[in-house]
Every structure is written in C-alpha cells, then in structure tokens.
PDB file of C-alpha atoms in Angstrom:
ATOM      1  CA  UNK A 184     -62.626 -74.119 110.185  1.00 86.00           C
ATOM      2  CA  UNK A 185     -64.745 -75.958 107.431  1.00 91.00           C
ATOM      3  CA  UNK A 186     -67.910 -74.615 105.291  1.00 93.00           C
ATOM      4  CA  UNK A 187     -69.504 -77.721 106.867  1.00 94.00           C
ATOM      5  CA  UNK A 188     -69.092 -76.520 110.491  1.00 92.00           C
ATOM      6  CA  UNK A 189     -70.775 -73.027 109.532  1.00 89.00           C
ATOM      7  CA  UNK A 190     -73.299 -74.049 107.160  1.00 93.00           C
ATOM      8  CA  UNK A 191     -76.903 -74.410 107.057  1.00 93.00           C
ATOM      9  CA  UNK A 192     -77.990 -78.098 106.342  1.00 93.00           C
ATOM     10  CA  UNK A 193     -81.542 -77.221 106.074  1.00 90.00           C
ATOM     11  CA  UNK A 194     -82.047 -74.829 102.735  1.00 92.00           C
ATOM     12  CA  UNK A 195     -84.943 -74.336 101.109  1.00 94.00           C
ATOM     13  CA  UNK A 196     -84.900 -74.667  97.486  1.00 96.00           C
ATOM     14  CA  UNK A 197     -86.974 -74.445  93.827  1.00 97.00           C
ATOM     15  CA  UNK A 198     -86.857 -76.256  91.354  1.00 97.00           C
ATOM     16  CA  UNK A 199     -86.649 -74.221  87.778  1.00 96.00           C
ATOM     17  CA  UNK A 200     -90.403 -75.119  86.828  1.00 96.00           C
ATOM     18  CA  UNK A 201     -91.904 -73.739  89.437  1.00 98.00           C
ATOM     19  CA  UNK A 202     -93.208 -70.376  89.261  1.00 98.00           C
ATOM     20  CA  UNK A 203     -91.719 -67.403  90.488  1.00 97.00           C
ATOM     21  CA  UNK A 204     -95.175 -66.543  92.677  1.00 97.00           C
ATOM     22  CA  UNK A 205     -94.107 -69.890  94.459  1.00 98.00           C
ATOM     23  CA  UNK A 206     -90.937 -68.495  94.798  1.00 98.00           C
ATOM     24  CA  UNK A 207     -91.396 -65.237  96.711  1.00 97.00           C
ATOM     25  CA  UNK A 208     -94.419 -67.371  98.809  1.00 97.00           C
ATOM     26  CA  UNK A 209     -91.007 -69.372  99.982  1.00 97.00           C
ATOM     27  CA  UNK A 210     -88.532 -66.753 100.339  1.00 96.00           C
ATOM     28  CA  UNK A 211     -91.751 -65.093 102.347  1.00 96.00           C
ATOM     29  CA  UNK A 212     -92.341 -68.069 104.397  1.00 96.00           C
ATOM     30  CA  UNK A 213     -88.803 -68.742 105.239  1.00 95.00           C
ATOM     31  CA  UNK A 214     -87.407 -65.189 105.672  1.00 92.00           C
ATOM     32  CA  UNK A 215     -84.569 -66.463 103.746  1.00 90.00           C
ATOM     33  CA  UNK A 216     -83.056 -63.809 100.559  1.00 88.00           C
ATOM     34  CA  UNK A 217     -81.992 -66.643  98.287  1.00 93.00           C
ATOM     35  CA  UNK A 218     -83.465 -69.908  97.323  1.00 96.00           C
ATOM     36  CA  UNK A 219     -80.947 -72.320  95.150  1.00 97.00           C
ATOM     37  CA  UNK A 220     -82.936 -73.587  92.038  1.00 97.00           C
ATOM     38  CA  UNK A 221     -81.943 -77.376  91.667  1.00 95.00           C
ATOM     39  CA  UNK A 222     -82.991 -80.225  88.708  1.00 93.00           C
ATOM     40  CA  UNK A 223     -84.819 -83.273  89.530  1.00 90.00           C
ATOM     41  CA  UNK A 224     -81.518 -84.946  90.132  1.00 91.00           C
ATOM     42  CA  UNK A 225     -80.588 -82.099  93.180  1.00 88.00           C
ATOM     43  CA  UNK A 226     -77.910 -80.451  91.010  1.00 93.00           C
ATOM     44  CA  UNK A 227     -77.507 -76.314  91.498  1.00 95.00           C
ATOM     45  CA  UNK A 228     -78.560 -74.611  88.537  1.00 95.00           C
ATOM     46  CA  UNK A 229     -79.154 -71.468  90.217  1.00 96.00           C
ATOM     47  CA  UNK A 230     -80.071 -69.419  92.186  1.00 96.00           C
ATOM     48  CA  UNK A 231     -82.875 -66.652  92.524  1.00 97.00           C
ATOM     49  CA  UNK A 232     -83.131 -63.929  94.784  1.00 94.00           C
ATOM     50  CA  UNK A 233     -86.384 -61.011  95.613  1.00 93.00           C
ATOM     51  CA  UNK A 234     -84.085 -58.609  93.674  1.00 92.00           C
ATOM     52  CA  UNK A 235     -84.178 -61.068  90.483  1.00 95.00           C
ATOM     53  CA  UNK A 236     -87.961 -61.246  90.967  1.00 96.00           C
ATOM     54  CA  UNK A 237     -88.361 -57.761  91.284  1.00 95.00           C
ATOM     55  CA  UNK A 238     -86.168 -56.529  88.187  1.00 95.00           C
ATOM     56  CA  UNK A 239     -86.972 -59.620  85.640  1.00 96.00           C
ATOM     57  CA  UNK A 240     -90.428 -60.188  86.701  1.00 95.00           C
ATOM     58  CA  UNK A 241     -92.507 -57.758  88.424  1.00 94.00           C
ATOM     59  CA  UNK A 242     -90.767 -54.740  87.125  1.00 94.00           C
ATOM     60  CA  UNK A 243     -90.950 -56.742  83.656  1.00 94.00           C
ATOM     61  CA  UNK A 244     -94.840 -56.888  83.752  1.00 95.00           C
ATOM     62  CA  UNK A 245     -94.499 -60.552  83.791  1.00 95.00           C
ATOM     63  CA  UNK A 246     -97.256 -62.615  85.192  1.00 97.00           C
ATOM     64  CA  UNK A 247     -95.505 -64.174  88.599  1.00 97.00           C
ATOM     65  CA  UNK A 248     -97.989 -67.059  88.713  1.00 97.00           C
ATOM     66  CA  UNK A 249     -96.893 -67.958  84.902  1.00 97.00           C
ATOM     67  CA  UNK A 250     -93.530 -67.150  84.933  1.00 97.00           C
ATOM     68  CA  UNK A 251     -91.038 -70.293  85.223  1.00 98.00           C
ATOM     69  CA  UNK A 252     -88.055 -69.639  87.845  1.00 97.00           C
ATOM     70  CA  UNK A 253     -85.569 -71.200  85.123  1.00 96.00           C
ATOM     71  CA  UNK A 254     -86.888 -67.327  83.102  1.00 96.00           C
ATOM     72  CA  UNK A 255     -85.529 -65.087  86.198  1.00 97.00           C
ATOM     73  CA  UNK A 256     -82.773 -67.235  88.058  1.00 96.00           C
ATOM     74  CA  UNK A 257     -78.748 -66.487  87.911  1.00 94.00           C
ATOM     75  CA  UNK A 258     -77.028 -69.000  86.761  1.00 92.00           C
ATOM     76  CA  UNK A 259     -73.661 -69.960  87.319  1.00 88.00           C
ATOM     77  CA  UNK A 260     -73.295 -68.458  90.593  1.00 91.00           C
ATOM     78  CA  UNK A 261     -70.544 -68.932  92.959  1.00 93.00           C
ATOM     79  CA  UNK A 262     -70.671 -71.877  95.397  1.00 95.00           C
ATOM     80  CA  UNK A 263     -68.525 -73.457  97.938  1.00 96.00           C
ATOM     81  CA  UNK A 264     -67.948 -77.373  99.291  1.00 97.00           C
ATOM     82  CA  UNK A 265     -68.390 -78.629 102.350  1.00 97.00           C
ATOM     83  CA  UNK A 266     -64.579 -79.232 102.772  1.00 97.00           C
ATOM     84  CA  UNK A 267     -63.662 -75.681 101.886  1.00 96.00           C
ATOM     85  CA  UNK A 268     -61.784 -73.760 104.712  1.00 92.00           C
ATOM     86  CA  UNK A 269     -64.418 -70.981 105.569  1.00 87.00           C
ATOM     87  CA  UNK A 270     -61.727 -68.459 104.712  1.00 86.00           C
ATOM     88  CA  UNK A 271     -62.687 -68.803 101.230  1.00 90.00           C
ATOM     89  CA  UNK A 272     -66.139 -68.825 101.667  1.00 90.00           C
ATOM     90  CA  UNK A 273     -65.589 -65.115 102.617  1.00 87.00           C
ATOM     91  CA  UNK A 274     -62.900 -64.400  99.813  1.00 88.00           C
ATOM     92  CA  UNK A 275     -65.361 -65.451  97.603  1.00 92.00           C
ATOM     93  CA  UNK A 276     -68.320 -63.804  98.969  1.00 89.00           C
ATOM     94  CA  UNK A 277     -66.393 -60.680  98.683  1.00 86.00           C
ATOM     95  CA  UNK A 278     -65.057 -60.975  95.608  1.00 89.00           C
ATOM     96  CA  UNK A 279     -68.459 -62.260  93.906  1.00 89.00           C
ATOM     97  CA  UNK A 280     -70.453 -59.428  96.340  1.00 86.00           C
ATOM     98  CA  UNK A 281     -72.681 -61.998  97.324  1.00 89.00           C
ATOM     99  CA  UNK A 282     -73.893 -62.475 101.065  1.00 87.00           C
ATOM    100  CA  UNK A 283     -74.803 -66.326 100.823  1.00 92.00           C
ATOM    101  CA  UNK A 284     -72.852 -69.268  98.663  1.00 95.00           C
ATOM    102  CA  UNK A 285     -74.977 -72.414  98.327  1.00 96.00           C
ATOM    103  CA  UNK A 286     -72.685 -75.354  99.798  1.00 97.00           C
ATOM    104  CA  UNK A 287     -72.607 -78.096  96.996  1.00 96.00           C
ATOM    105  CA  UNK A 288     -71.392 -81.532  97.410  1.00 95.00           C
ATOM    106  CA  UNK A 289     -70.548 -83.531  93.761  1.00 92.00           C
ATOM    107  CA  UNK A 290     -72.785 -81.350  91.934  1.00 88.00           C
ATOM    108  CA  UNK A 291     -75.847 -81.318  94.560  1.00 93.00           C
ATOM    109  CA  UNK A 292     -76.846 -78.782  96.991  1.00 95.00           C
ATOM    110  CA  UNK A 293     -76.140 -79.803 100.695  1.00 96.00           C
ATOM    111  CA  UNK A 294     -76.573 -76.555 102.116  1.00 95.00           C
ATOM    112  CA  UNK A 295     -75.900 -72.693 102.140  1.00 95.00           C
ATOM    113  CA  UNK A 296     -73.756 -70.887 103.912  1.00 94.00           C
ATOM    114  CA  UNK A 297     -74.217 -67.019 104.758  1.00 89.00           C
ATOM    115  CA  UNK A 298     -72.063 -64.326 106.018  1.00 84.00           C
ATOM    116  CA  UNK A 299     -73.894 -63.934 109.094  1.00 82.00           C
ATOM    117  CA  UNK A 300     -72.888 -67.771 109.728  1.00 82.00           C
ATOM    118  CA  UNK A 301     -69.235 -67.201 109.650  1.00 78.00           C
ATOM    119  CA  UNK A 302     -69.557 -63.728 111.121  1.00 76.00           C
ATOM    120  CA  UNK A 303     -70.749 -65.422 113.994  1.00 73.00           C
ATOM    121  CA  UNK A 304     -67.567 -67.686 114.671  1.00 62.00           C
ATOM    122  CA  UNK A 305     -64.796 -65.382 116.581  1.00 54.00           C
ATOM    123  CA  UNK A 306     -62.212 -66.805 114.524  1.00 55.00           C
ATOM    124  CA  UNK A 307     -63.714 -65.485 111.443  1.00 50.00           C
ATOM    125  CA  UNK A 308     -64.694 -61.817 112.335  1.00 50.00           C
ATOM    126  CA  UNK A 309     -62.369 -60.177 110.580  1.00 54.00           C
ATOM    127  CA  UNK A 310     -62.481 -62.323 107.071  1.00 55.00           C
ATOM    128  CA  UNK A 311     -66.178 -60.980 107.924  1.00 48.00           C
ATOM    129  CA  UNK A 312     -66.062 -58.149 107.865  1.00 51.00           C
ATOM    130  CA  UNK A 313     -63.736 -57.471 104.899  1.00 57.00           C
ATOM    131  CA  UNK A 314     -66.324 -59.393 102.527  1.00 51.00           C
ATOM    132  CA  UNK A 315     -68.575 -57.149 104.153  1.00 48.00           C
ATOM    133  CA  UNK A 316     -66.806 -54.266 103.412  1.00 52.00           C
ATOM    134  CA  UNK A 317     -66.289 -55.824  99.427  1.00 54.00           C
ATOM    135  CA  UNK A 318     -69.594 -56.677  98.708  1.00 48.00           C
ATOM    136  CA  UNK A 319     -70.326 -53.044  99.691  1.00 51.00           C
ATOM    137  CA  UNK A 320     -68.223 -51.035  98.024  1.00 58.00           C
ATOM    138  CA  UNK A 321     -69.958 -50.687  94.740  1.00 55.00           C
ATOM    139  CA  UNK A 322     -73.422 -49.864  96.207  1.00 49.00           C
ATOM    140  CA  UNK A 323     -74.766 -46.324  95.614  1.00 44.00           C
ATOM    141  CA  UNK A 324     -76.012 -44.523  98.803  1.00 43.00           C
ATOM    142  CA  UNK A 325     -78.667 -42.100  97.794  1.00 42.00           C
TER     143      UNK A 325
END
C-alpha cells in the first residue's frame, strides 16, 4: 500500500512569516497537531507543532502576535512521498517519534499522512502499532 492511498490531500499549512498567534488560531480551527510551514514556492521548510509554540514562544515570553513562525518551527523534519510503501511511513514515524510525516512531492507539500491514517488500514495494524509503541518509549509518565 502507497503513502498516497493513506494520506490526507487536504493539509493546512503556514507559511514562515506568519505569526505564531495565526498559527495556534489554525491548529485551533482545524483540530489538527501539526501545520507544515511552506515558502511562497510550496516547498516544506518545516513544520510547527502546539508543543513548539508552547516551549519557544509562550513559555519564552514571546509576543505570539509578533513572533514569525520561521522563529519557532523544526526544520528539517522527516517526510515521506507519495510513492513510498506505507511501511516506511511507520518505520520512520517510529524511528523519528513523530505521529504525522508531511507527504512531499519534488520538494512541495501534497499532503500529510498520520498514524491514525495507516492505523486504520487492516493491513497496516501491526507496523501501527510498533511506531506506536517507538514513539513512546522515551516519554516520562509522571
């Protein structure tokens, strides 16, 4: 099974100029927990998360509403193509801890893909659930 069959065509995404207040408005709006930063040009440069607004921002004492996303974003995060077999979509999810890989095409963002999407497909349960288990291991329960 392709990343194309389990992915999300219709993401949401920031560009880096914007300001991080627009950013939680969308991740709000959208219930979504990432939002891919892209240039003009719709190449991934990023992406930025609640946690990364939380911890570089807010917990910062930086102004949301003057803050640029480009000042808080991840870069060079993981990401997947459209032709990838979703078996590495979950390898990679795992191994990065990450729950969602943005699905990029020649550079531009085409869609995301989450691990709730391939969760879903029967064939894929148990790829699932071992990225699951990966991306928890490190977490500290309190």
């Amino acid at each position: 099974m392709l990343v194309k069959e389990m992915m999300n065509p219709g993401v949401v995404s920031i560009q880096q100029e914007d300001s991080v207040a627009l950013a939680a408005r969308l991740l709000s709006r959208h219930n979504v927990g990432v939002l891919p930063v892209c240039g003009q040009d719709g190449r991934l440069r990023g992406v930025v998360t609640d946690r990364d607004i939380v911890l570089r921002c807010v917990a910062a004492e930086e102004d949301p509403a003057q803050t640029p996303v480009r000042q808080i974003m991840t870069r060079g995060c993981a990401s997947v193509a459209p032709e990838d077999d979703c078996r590495e979509a979950t390898r990679l999810m795992g191994e990065q801890q990450v729950r969602r890989l943005p699905v990029v095409d020649q550079g531009k963002l085409v869609g995301i893909v989450s691990l709730g999407d391939l969760a879903r497909s029967s064939r894929l349960d148990m790829e699932a659930a071992k990225a699951l288990s990966d991306i928890s291991e490190n977490v500290i329960r309190l």
